XYZ file of C-alpha atoms in Angstrom:
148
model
C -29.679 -89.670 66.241
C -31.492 -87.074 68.785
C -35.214 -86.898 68.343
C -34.900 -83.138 70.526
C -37.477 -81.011 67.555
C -35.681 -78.404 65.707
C -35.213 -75.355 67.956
C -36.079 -71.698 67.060
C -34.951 -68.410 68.517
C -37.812 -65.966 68.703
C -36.615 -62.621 69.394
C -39.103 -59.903 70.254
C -39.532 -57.190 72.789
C -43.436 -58.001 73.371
C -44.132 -61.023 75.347
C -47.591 -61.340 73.934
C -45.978 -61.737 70.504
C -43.622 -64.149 71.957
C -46.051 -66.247 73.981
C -48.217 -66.370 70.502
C -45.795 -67.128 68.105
C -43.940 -69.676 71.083
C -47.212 -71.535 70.867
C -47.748 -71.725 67.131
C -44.359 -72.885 66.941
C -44.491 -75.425 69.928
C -47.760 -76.917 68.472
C -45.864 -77.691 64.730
C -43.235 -79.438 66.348
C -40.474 -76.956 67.094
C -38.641 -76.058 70.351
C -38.435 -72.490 70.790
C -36.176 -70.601 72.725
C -36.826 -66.992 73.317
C -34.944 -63.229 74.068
C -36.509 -60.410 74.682
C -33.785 -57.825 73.907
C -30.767 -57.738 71.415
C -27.970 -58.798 73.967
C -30.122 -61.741 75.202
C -30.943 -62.967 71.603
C -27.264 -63.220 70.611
C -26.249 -65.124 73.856
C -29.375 -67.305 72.969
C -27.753 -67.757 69.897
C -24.810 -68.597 70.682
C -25.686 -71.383 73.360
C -29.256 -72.852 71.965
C -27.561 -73.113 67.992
C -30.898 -72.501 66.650
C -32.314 -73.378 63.073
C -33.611 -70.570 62.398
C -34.200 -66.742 63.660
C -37.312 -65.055 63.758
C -36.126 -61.264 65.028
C -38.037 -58.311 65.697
C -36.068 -54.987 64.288
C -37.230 -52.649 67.352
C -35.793 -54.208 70.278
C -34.666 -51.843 73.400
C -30.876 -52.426 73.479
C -29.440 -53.274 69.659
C -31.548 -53.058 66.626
C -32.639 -55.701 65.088
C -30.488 -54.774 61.844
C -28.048 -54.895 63.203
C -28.081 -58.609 65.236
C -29.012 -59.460 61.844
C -25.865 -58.421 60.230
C -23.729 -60.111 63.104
C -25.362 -63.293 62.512
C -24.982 -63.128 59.302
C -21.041 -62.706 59.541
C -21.787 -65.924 62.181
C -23.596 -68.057 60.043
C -26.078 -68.793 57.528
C -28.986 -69.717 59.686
C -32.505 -68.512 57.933
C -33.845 -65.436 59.579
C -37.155 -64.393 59.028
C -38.083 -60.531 60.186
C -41.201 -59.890 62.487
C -41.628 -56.123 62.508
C -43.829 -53.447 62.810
C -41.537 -51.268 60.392
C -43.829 -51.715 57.175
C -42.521 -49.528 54.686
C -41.033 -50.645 51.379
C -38.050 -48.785 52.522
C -37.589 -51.111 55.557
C -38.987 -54.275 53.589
C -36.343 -54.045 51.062
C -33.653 -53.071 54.018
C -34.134 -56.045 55.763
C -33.935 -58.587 52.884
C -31.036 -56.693 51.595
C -29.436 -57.032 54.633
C -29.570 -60.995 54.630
C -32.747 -61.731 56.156
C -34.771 -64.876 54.162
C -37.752 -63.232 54.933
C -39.864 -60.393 56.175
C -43.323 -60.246 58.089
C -45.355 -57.533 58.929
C -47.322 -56.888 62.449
C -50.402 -57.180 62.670
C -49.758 -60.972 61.412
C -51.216 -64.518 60.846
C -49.260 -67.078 63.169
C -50.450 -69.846 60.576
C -48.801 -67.933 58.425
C -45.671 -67.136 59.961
C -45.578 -70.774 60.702
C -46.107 -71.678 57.210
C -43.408 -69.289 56.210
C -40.562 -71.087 58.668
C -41.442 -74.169 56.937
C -40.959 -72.797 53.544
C -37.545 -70.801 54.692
C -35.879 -74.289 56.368
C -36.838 -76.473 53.076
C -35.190 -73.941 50.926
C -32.783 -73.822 53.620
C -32.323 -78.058 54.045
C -32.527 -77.763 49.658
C -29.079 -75.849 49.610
C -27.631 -78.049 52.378
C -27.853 -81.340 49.737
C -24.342 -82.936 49.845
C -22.524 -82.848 46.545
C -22.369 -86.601 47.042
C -25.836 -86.699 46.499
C -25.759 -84.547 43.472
C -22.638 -85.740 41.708
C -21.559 -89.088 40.694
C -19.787 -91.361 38.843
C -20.643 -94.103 36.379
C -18.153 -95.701 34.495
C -15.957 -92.910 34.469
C -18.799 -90.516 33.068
C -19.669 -87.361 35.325
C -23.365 -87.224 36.057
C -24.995 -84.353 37.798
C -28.929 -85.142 39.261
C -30.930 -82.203 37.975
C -34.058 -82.783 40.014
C -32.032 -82.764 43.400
C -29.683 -79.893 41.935
């Protein structure tokens, strides 16, 4: 069993932002790895396997839309949007679009922070094994409600 802390991808074109939300992150126990552009954050992605995505939508190269949409045909890892796009329009866009959540700039890091740790125990709740949730007793199925 590793004891590496869960790692997060932080993708945003404004290092400030980064360095900010990099330190929130670092300080609750998370590894964070970070891109700064659409083509970076996908390699990142690829070779740091991240638990979760937090992913600007106005990046220089490829929208953040749309490296949430290939991710999402990649895997099922929580993304939570960090944007300056603040419009209901845009709000409902991005959760449409698969994202688990969506933040506005200007922003609380305590709260974004709080909000990662909400997203990955929803997140861990839907990873419960059946095992754990269906069992046997003398030949009776029985299903445990409080962990289903």
């Amino acid at each position: 069993m590793s004891n590496k802390p869960p790692k997060i991808l932080v993708v945003d074109d404004e290092a400030k932002i980064v360095e900010v939300v990099k330190s929130y992150l670092e300080n609750s126990g998370y590894a964070v790895c970070e891109a700064y552009n659409g083509k970076e954050a996908l390699e990142k992605f690829e070779k740091e396997n991240p638990i979760l995505v937090i992913l600007d939508l106005m990046l220089p190269d490829i929208t953040g839309e749309e490296i949430c949409k290939i991710l999402r045909k990649r895997s099922r890892v929580p993304i939570i949007m960090l944007t300056a796009k603040v419009e209901e329009e845009d709000i409902l866009k991005g959760l449409n679009m698969g994202a688990d959540d969506y933040v506005t700039k200007p922003f609380s890091p305590r709260q974004l922070v709080a909000r990662v740790e909400a997203v990955l125990r929803r997140a861990n709740d839907a990873l419960i094994p059946l095992s754990r949730i269906i069992s046997f007793n003398n030949g009776d199925l029985v299903i445990d409600t409080l962990k289903y």
